[in-house]
Amino acid sequence: MKLRTAKRHFREGIKNIFRNGWMTVASVGAVTTTLILVGAFLALMLNLNQMADNIEDDVEIKVLIDLTANETQIKSLGEQIKKIDEVDTVSFSSKEEELENLIESMGEEGKSWKLFKQDNPLNHAYIVKATDPLDTVDIADKIKDFDAVQEVSYGKDVVQKLFQFNEYARTIGLVLIVGLVFTAIFLISNTIKITIMARSKEIGIMKLVGATNGFIRWPFFIEGMLLGVLGAIIPIAIIISGYYYLENTLSKQISFSFVEILPFNPFAWQLSLIILAIGAFIGMWGSIMSVRKFLKV
Amino acid sequence: MIHMKDVYKTYANGVTALNGINIDIDQGEFVYIVGPSGAGKSTFIKLMYREVKPTQGSIVINNTDMSDLKEKKVPFLRRNIGVIFQDFKLLPKLSVYENVAFALEVIEESPRNIRKRVMDVLELVGLKNKARFIPDELSGGEQQRVSIARAIVNHPKIVIADEPTGNLDPDTSWGIMQVFEEINSKGTTIIMATHSKHIVNTIKKRVIAVEDGLIVRDEHRGEYGYEA
Ligand SMILES: Nc1ncnc2c1ncn2[C@@H]1O[C@H](COP(=O)(O)OP(=O)(O)OP(=O)(O)O)[C@@H](O)[C@H]1O
Ligand SMILES: [Mg+2]
């Protein structure tokens, strides 16, 4: 295709938007509605996901080492753990460090524990992190059978329930978003189909005058893309102002201080870009779907 | 150039429009197609640019066998054939200028050439001052002239005209016939279905008469042969 033809298709695509008047408004309206839904949903999902990730990342396995174990045994235990495929990091924490941590975490109360500094009753420990937090349970089970291990702990119940919840939340979210996008494509392709149906006679004429399918398709393609982009404007405005407002309100509300949402910058901008891309995609896809069957003249 | 052998056409509704057509038309000829309404003239013409496919028989245009022609190649065949449709087939949302320019845009002419050639041809058919009008704002005869302009603007090898003067007053009709004769003298084949006894009997050319889907007469420098 020559550059001037590409320019011509672009010009025609833009002109069609004006030529089609009310149909354009209808298509853009359909895109706008769906993108607002998709946008709100994406924002919610991505934030939930982020929170879940944060919690998952905090999950670690603590391996208490047998009090009777000597230095070589401790070392070889460390090597063994490292060799497990799913393990990401292993760090040694001596019983002195363990006590420090304990005292620190107990605050005021912890001060009394300082007495134990002379005669530390705690174990040395390995802190293990899985590459994928979902493997935590498996790893813990394997470590349990190693020598010189007294106890393996990882907050069993909590972890398992959490993982399950996250899994569900992700799957459901994904299904909903894919469903929404497809509904949107269906809506757009239907609206565009109506505009094209009104123009099926014109398409027939164009073909009789010697236009190839590609030549006819391109302006529709560009028109669809522009409809999608136009339809993204209002949703993006809503996302940016809405998210800005939300972030401000949440940060002021102490009762919500544990809810840490993704920061406005860059998240709101990224989300806007995604919405823009989805809009353009929906528009292009919709126009391709609907123009296809009118080209057989 | 145009060659048909034992061509039959039965439409989907069962109407048989052509009943065994045999014809040869050479490059540079000027041919009238005459015959009563419903005889099959338009169907005959539509076969040439593949708006209609024959039920049976072989058609060769510009040395291309139409039965071998891939769907993808059809647009390229049509670019060599300028068609003036009986019902004009103008793009309703495009201006006169844009309608004519369309035939040049599909062959990727340069914008400057498009501008010049469109304005020239609009001048030729007397519509230069209505270039910005859309078809709905034109009279029937004016629409017909836009259709003519679009058909000849890219200098096709063949011009096919289905009653090109049907909506024109005598003066404009003669003007259009003059245009046809001129491009014919430069080597373009002209095939024209018409009901105008006056034109056929005045500008003498080859006459092919179609009745009930058959060619019943084929004469050089022929007469219209029907009562007007
Ligand atoms: N698309 C179609 N579907 C079914 N039948 C058709 C179709 N087009 C034409 N016919 C039939 O084929 C026959 C020939 O029609 P055609 O249009 O070729 O006649 P014509 O000679 O051009 O007539 P006119 O002088 O009135 O234009 C007619 O009986 C008509 O009803
Ligand atoms: Mg006819």
XYZ file of C-alpha atoms and ligand atoms in Angstrom:
557
model
C 0.000 0.000 0.000
C 1.311 3.409 -0.911
C 1.623 6.089 1.731
C -0.947 8.263 0.015
C -3.419 5.410 0.151
C -2.744 4.968 3.868
C -3.409 8.677 4.310
C -6.556 8.348 2.234
C -7.843 5.515 4.438
C -7.153 7.558 7.548
C -8.963 10.546 6.098
C -11.922 8.408 5.085
C -12.043 6.780 8.520
C -12.260 10.188 10.181
C -14.795 11.461 7.674
C -16.980 8.390 8.249
C -17.157 9.255 11.922
C -18.804 12.537 11.005
C -20.820 11.142 8.117
C -22.439 8.597 10.418
C -23.616 11.118 12.978
C -25.924 9.374 15.414
C -24.538 5.902 14.819
C -21.173 7.231 15.870
C -22.681 8.580 19.072
C -24.327 5.213 19.741
C -21.115 3.244 19.175
C -19.051 5.590 21.284
C -21.702 5.372 24.007
C -21.514 1.587 24.011
C -17.715 1.657 24.259
C -17.860 4.261 27.004
C -20.267 2.258 29.143
C -18.286 -0.943 28.899
C -14.951 0.730 29.431
C -16.195 2.396 32.609
C -17.176 -1.036 33.904
C -13.960 -2.661 32.754
C -11.928 0.199 34.202
C -13.576 0.113 37.615
C -13.246 -3.622 37.682
C -9.624 -3.630 36.624
C -8.797 -1.071 39.292
C -10.452 -3.211 41.934
C -8.877 -6.449 40.710
C -5.380 -5.118 40.329
C -5.524 -3.630 43.816
C -6.841 -6.831 45.370
C -4.181 -8.724 43.521
C -1.505 -6.401 44.770
C -2.704 -6.789 48.356
C -2.768 -10.542 47.989
C 0.734 -10.484 46.565
C 1.965 -8.418 49.483
C 0.567 -10.881 51.974
C 1.882 -13.844 50.053
C 5.323 -12.353 49.869
C 5.381 -12.137 53.636
C 4.845 -15.851 53.962
C 7.996 -17.602 55.129
C 8.892 -20.964 56.583
C 10.738 -21.075 59.854
C 12.836 -24.199 60.365
C 13.793 -24.647 64.022
C 17.079 -26.521 64.252
C 17.495 -29.286 66.778
C 19.248 -28.035 69.922
C 21.682 -30.948 69.792
C 22.792 -30.326 66.223
C 26.448 -29.430 65.737
C 27.892 -26.980 63.292
C 28.418 -29.405 60.379
C 24.917 -30.774 60.757
C 23.515 -27.263 60.684
C 25.503 -26.458 57.582
C 24.485 -29.578 55.717
C 20.836 -28.910 56.604
C 21.198 -25.485 55.020
C 22.680 -27.064 51.871
C 19.856 -29.586 51.698
C 17.203 -26.902 51.931
C 18.886 -24.838 49.260
C 18.810 -27.820 46.907
C 14.991 -27.978 46.928
C 13.916 -26.633 43.532
C 11.079 -24.421 44.704
C 13.169 -22.633 47.316
C 14.138 -19.061 46.577
C 16.191 -17.885 49.580
C 17.487 -19.479 52.744
C 18.890 -17.377 55.514
C 20.341 -18.455 58.812
C 19.131 -16.792 61.952
C 21.082 -17.600 65.109
C 19.275 -18.002 68.401
C 20.661 -14.632 69.503
C 19.086 -12.945 66.500
C 15.886 -14.842 67.133
C 15.782 -13.509 70.658
C 16.421 -9.958 69.441
C 13.542 -10.257 67.013
C 11.307 -11.629 69.701
C 12.139 -8.867 72.156
C 11.580 -6.269 69.483
C 8.235 -7.666 68.441
C 6.954 -7.792 72.015
C 7.616 -4.118 72.679
C 7.388 -3.140 76.348
C 6.622 -6.658 77.455
C 9.675 -7.917 75.624
C 12.019 -6.188 78.021
C 11.603 -8.948 80.561
C 12.890 -11.395 77.984
C 16.234 -9.678 78.071
C 17.002 -11.814 81.102
C 17.298 -14.788 78.787
C 20.254 -13.278 77.024
C 22.572 -15.163 79.327
C 20.787 -18.464 78.988
C 18.998 -18.390 75.607
C 16.297 -21.120 75.407
C 15.573 -20.531 71.700
C 16.709 -22.560 68.710
C 18.840 -21.546 65.772
C 16.637 -21.325 62.742
C 16.582 -21.183 58.976
C 14.194 -18.745 57.354
C 13.085 -20.139 53.996
C 11.206 -18.352 51.207
C 9.624 -20.071 48.257
C 10.012 -18.762 44.728
C 6.272 -19.188 44.337
C 4.538 -18.743 47.702
C 2.015 -21.378 46.652
C 4.723 -24.044 47.071
C 5.186 -23.183 50.758
C 3.281 -26.188 52.045
C 5.174 -28.659 49.836
C 8.532 -27.247 50.832
C 7.672 -27.394 54.517
C 6.662 -31.023 54.137
C 9.995 -31.894 52.540
C 12.058 -30.068 55.144
C 10.240 -31.847 57.951
C 11.942 -35.110 56.981
C 15.493 -33.733 57.036
C 17.923 -34.496 59.893
C 18.517 -31.965 62.638
C 15.088 -30.429 62.203
C 13.080 -29.930 65.328
C 10.077 -28.152 63.948
C 8.815 -26.486 60.793
C 6.256 -23.712 61.042
C 4.538 -21.450 58.527
C 1.122 -20.572 59.899
C -0.484 -23.504 58.131
C -4.204 -22.735 58.234
C -3.909 -19.067 57.526
C -1.615 -19.625 54.594
C -3.732 -22.279 52.989
C -6.943 -20.314 53.286
C -5.283 -17.186 52.046
C -3.881 -18.923 49.028
C -7.193 -20.430 48.210
C -8.957 -17.101 48.549
C -6.403 -15.377 46.320
C -6.704 -18.076 43.726
C -10.480 -17.745 43.614
C -10.360 -13.979 43.551
C -7.937 -14.002 40.635
C -9.829 -16.541 38.578
C -13.162 -14.887 39.128
C -11.700 -11.485 38.341
C -10.084 -12.713 35.169
C -13.238 -14.424 33.991
C -15.280 -11.295 34.671
C -12.878 -9.026 32.826
C -12.633 -11.313 29.814
C -16.420 -11.591 29.858
C -16.810 -7.828 29.977
C -14.372 -7.257 27.138
C -16.144 -9.799 24.979
C -19.521 -8.304 25.784
C -18.075 -4.984 24.746
C -16.720 -6.375 21.480
C -20.090 -7.925 20.811
C -21.859 -4.632 21.519
C -19.494 -2.617 19.370
C -19.488 -5.073 16.509
C -23.264 -4.995 16.608
C -23.435 -1.238 16.505
C -20.850 -1.080 13.774
C -22.692 -3.851 11.976
C -25.766 -1.653 11.886
C -23.785 1.215 10.411
C -22.234 -1.144 7.918
C -25.513 -2.807 7.088
C -26.762 0.632 6.194
C -23.702 0.822 4.008
C -23.710 -2.682 2.561
C -25.015 -1.251 -0.679
C -22.149 1.220 -0.707
C -19.651 -1.561 -0.147
C -21.149 -3.390 -3.110
C -20.756 -0.282 -5.248
C -17.153 0.190 -4.168
C -16.383 -3.354 -5.219
C -18.028 -2.858 -8.591
C -15.848 0.174 -9.168
C -12.730 -1.935 -8.598
C -11.942 -1.581 -4.908
C -10.232 -4.544 -3.260
C -11.458 -5.901 0.060
C -8.471 -4.389 1.824
C -9.183 -0.997 0.327
C -12.730 -1.120 1.673
C -11.775 -2.599 5.026
C -9.113 -0.104 6.068
C -11.311 2.973 6.577
C -13.740 0.851 8.612
C -10.841 -0.464 10.611
C -9.592 3.032 11.368
C -13.101 4.249 12.060
C -13.560 1.406 14.549
C -10.284 2.179 16.231
C -11.179 5.856 16.517
C -14.617 4.990 17.904
C -12.869 2.883 20.544
C -10.440 5.666 21.370
C -13.247 8.244 21.552
C -15.162 5.875 23.808
C -12.167 5.690 26.135
C -12.059 9.422 26.861
C -14.787 9.603 29.488
C -13.753 6.372 31.250
C -10.174 7.632 31.474
C -11.330 10.941 32.905
C -13.394 9.037 35.465
C -10.515 6.727 36.357
C -8.032 9.528 36.849
C -10.268 11.807 38.883
C -11.939 8.932 40.734
C -8.693 7.262 41.685
C -7.184 10.539 42.751
C -10.161 11.188 45.013
C -10.098 7.637 46.387
C -6.430 7.743 47.231
C -6.800 11.079 48.997
C -9.817 9.957 51.001
C -8.275 6.658 52.049
C -5.029 8.224 53.191
C -6.977 10.591 55.443
C -9.136 7.871 56.955
C -7.225 6.261 59.799
C -9.622 3.346 60.031
C -8.569 2.353 56.527
C -4.870 2.791 57.091
C -4.228 -0.933 56.691
C -5.628 -0.754 53.144
C -2.732 0.173 50.984
C -3.916 0.836 47.420
C -1.580 1.112 44.454
C -0.180 4.652 44.268
C -1.994 7.058 41.897
C 1.221 7.649 40.043
C 1.888 5.512 38.006
C -1.086 3.188 38.522
C -3.862 5.535 37.319
C -1.845 6.398 34.211
C -1.061 2.778 33.452
C -4.695 1.857 33.885
C -5.693 4.696 31.552
C -3.316 3.394 28.919
C -4.738 -0.094 29.290
C -8.266 1.265 28.939
C -7.247 3.205 25.845
C -5.684 0.083 24.362
C -8.734 -2.038 25.191
C -10.970 0.625 23.632
C -8.949 0.711 20.417
C -8.827 -3.083 20.368
C -12.574 -3.421 20.891
C -13.235 -0.918 18.114
C -10.901 -2.557 15.618
C -12.068 -6.033 16.434
C -15.697 -4.993 16.264
C -15.254 -3.417 12.860
C -13.335 -6.390 11.486
C -16.002 -8.778 12.726
C -18.805 -6.833 11.137
C -17.235 -5.830 7.827
C -16.157 -9.360 6.999
C -19.420 -10.718 5.719
C -20.242 -7.704 3.582
C -17.214 -8.138 1.388
C -18.465 -11.052 -0.650
C -19.866 -9.091 -3.593
C -11.181 -8.841 -26.274
C -14.650 -9.969 -25.208
C -15.558 -13.507 -26.091
C -18.601 -15.496 -24.956
C -19.458 -19.045 -25.856
C -22.757 -20.794 -25.080
C -23.459 -18.611 -22.103
C -26.568 -19.289 -20.033
C -27.797 -17.454 -17.000
C -30.585 -18.572 -14.721
C -31.137 -16.399 -11.671
C -31.670 -17.865 -8.228
C -35.420 -17.255 -8.498
C -35.593 -19.480 -11.577
C -35.815 -16.756 -14.236
C -33.665 -17.618 -17.220
C -32.279 -14.338 -18.518
C -29.768 -15.644 -21.075
C -30.295 -18.667 -23.274
C -27.049 -19.487 -25.058
C -25.132 -16.358 -25.994
C -22.234 -16.458 -28.487
C -20.411 -13.237 -29.214
C -17.033 -11.760 -30.092
C -16.267 -8.090 -29.613
C -12.860 -6.717 -30.614
C -10.795 -4.003 -29.003
C -11.861 -0.591 -30.228
C -15.358 -1.559 -31.367
C -18.453 0.482 -30.650
C -21.459 -1.759 -30.034
C -25.093 -1.025 -29.283
C -27.118 -3.638 -27.438
C -30.809 -3.268 -28.249
C -33.937 -5.229 -27.480
C -37.173 -5.025 -25.532
C -37.279 -4.494 -21.817
C -36.531 -7.673 -19.897
C -34.751 -9.232 -22.889
C -31.542 -9.774 -20.943
C -29.416 -6.801 -22.014
C -28.361 -5.804 -18.528
C -27.655 -9.405 -17.580
C -25.494 -9.776 -20.687
C -23.558 -6.657 -19.760
C -23.178 -7.615 -16.101
C -21.395 -10.804 -17.098
C -18.540 -8.747 -18.515
C -17.472 -7.169 -15.239
C -18.503 -10.128 -13.129
C -21.455 -8.584 -11.304
C -23.207 -11.734 -12.462
C -21.648 -15.151 -12.977
C -22.888 -17.356 -15.836
C -24.707 -20.554 -14.952
C -22.969 -22.200 -17.871
C -20.614 -21.287 -20.700
C -17.248 -19.609 -21.038
C -16.371 -15.914 -20.983
C -12.970 -14.487 -21.822
C -12.267 -10.792 -21.204
C -8.899 -9.222 -22.045
C -7.483 -12.716 -22.490
C -8.573 -13.730 -18.990
C -10.852 -16.710 -18.667
C -13.475 -15.582 -16.174
C -14.130 -19.075 -14.875
C -10.470 -19.297 -13.799
C -10.452 -15.807 -12.342
C -9.773 -15.829 -8.612
C -12.099 -13.753 -6.457
C -9.108 -11.650 -5.404
C -8.341 -10.684 -8.991
C -11.847 -9.471 -9.792
C -11.177 -5.872 -8.640
C -8.264 -5.660 -11.068
C -10.451 -6.812 -13.942
C -13.016 -4.177 -13.026
C -10.419 -1.417 -13.073
C -10.002 -1.985 -16.800
C -13.724 -1.681 -17.368
C -15.595 1.546 -16.776
C -19.245 0.824 -16.078
C -22.132 3.243 -16.330
C -24.852 1.504 -14.373
C -28.503 1.639 -15.301
C -29.215 2.727 -11.716
C -26.049 4.908 -11.503
C -24.703 3.277 -8.304
C -23.258 6.453 -6.854
C -21.978 6.490 -3.275
C -24.727 8.487 -1.541
C -22.599 10.109 1.146
C -19.809 11.210 -1.136
C -19.815 14.407 -3.144
C -19.754 14.367 -6.933
C -16.048 15.037 -6.812
C -15.396 12.247 -4.292
C -17.495 9.774 -6.245
C -15.456 10.301 -9.375
C -12.169 10.440 -7.464
C -12.940 7.066 -5.899
C -12.195 5.244 -9.167
C -8.728 6.827 -9.135
C -8.108 6.296 -5.437
C -8.520 2.547 -5.817
C -5.695 2.512 -8.365
C -3.582 4.663 -6.033
C -3.218 7.668 -8.322
C -1.332 10.621 -6.903
C -3.549 13.292 -5.329
C -2.406 15.873 -7.840
C -3.338 13.690 -10.803
C -6.627 12.815 -9.159
C -7.503 16.466 -8.784
C -6.681 17.309 -12.339
C -8.326 14.328 -13.959
C -11.496 14.579 -11.898
C -11.916 18.256 -12.682
C -11.240 17.615 -16.381
C -13.792 14.858 -16.639
C -16.387 16.842 -14.676
C -15.882 19.663 -17.121
C -16.404 17.193 -19.965
C -19.794 16.058 -18.615
C -20.741 19.609 -17.636
C -20.807 19.203 -13.850
C -17.768 21.180 -12.791
C -19.902 23.686 -10.915
C -21.638 20.919 -8.929
C -18.517 19.090 -7.768
C -19.404 19.565 -4.105
C -22.985 18.364 -4.340
C -23.992 14.961 -3.050
C -26.035 12.662 -5.348
C -29.320 13.402 -3.551
C -28.920 17.047 -4.474
C -28.723 16.241 -8.199
C -31.329 15.563 -10.870
C -31.515 12.092 -12.425
C -29.685 13.240 -15.523
C -26.957 14.865 -13.477
C -26.479 11.689 -11.458
C -26.189 9.771 -14.695
C -23.472 12.106 -15.857
C -21.554 11.598 -12.614
C -21.752 7.872 -13.272
C -20.394 8.482 -16.770
C -17.582 10.639 -15.437
C -16.586 7.965 -12.922
C -16.619 5.277 -15.615
C -14.265 7.080 -17.987
C -11.992 8.957 -15.591
C -9.291 6.290 -15.387
C -9.183 5.717 -19.138
C -10.356 2.092 -19.073
C -9.914 -0.215 -22.064
C -13.622 -0.953 -22.125
C -16.558 1.285 -21.279
C -19.811 -0.481 -20.622
C -22.890 1.690 -20.519
C -26.344 0.503 -19.543
C -28.744 3.061 -20.984
C -26.417 5.990 -20.386
C -28.781 8.458 -21.978
C -31.970 7.148 -20.417
C -32.444 10.186 -18.223
C -30.906 12.833 -20.400
C -32.502 15.496 -22.561
C -31.606 15.277 -26.270
C -28.934 17.955 -26.089
C -27.083 16.376 -23.194
C -27.495 12.947 -24.802
C -25.712 14.115 -27.918
C -23.028 15.648 -25.753
C -22.454 12.327 -24.030
C -22.445 10.459 -27.335
C -19.793 12.835 -28.530
C -17.695 11.962 -25.506
C -18.133 8.254 -26.238
C -17.148 8.679 -29.877
C -14.103 10.618 -28.851
C -12.794 8.034 -26.393
C -13.748 5.300 -28.864
C -11.630 6.994 -31.516
C -8.696 6.698 -29.116
C -9.146 2.934 -29.007
C -11.568 2.347 -26.137
C -14.161 -0.359 -26.661
C -17.682 0.960 -26.064
C -20.600 -1.322 -25.283
C -23.857 0.464 -24.820
C -27.319 -0.880 -24.098
C -29.934 1.570 -25.262
C -33.580 2.081 -26.116
C -32.860 5.175 -28.178
C -33.829 4.530 -31.766
C -32.746 8.012 -32.629
C -29.182 7.552 -31.434
C -28.721 4.091 -32.936
C -30.041 5.167 -36.314
C -28.049 8.393 -36.386
C -24.639 7.348 -35.117
C -24.318 4.099 -37.029
C -22.384 1.360 -35.248
C -22.521 -2.388 -34.751
C -25.938 -3.385 -33.369
C -26.587 -6.528 -31.358
C -30.260 -7.262 -30.751
C -31.214 -9.426 -27.771
C -34.630 -11.024 -27.343
C -35.619 -13.562 -24.709
C -32.015 -14.154 -23.782
C -30.815 -14.832 -27.317
C -28.925 -12.773 -29.855
C -31.356 -12.446 -32.750
C -29.412 -9.968 -34.868
C -25.820 -8.771 -35.142
C -25.141 -6.162 -37.817
C -22.407 -3.682 -38.512
C -23.725 -0.186 -39.080
C -27.112 -1.599 -38.108
C -30.499 -0.062 -37.365
C -32.425 0.062 -34.116
C -35.110 -2.126 -35.659
C -37.900 -1.645 -33.123
C -40.649 0.897 -32.937
C -39.565 3.544 -30.471
N -31.053 -10.119 -9.846
C -32.034 -10.755 -10.514
N -32.681 -11.788 -9.945
C -33.657 -12.429 -10.610
N -34.060 -12.135 -11.836
C -33.467 -11.111 -12.481
C -32.435 -10.373 -11.837
N -32.034 -9.431 -12.699
C -32.782 -9.573 -13.814
N -33.644 -10.582 -13.688
C -34.573 -11.054 -14.695
O -33.858 -11.357 -15.864
C -34.548 -10.918 -17.039
C -33.637 -10.004 -17.849
O -33.383 -8.832 -17.108
P -32.408 -7.693 -17.613
O -32.242 -6.722 -16.526
O -31.201 -8.318 -18.162
O -33.274 -7.071 -18.805
P -32.933 -5.799 -19.709
O -32.909 -6.302 -21.095
O -31.772 -5.090 -19.206
O -34.240 -4.906 -19.528
P -34.349 -3.296 -19.511
O -34.317 -2.844 -20.915
O -35.681 -3.041 -18.915
O -33.231 -2.770 -18.685
C -35.797 -10.226 -16.534
O -36.878 -11.102 -16.726
C -35.585 -9.995 -15.075
O -36.768 -10.161 -14.353
Mg -31.410 -3.272 -18.318
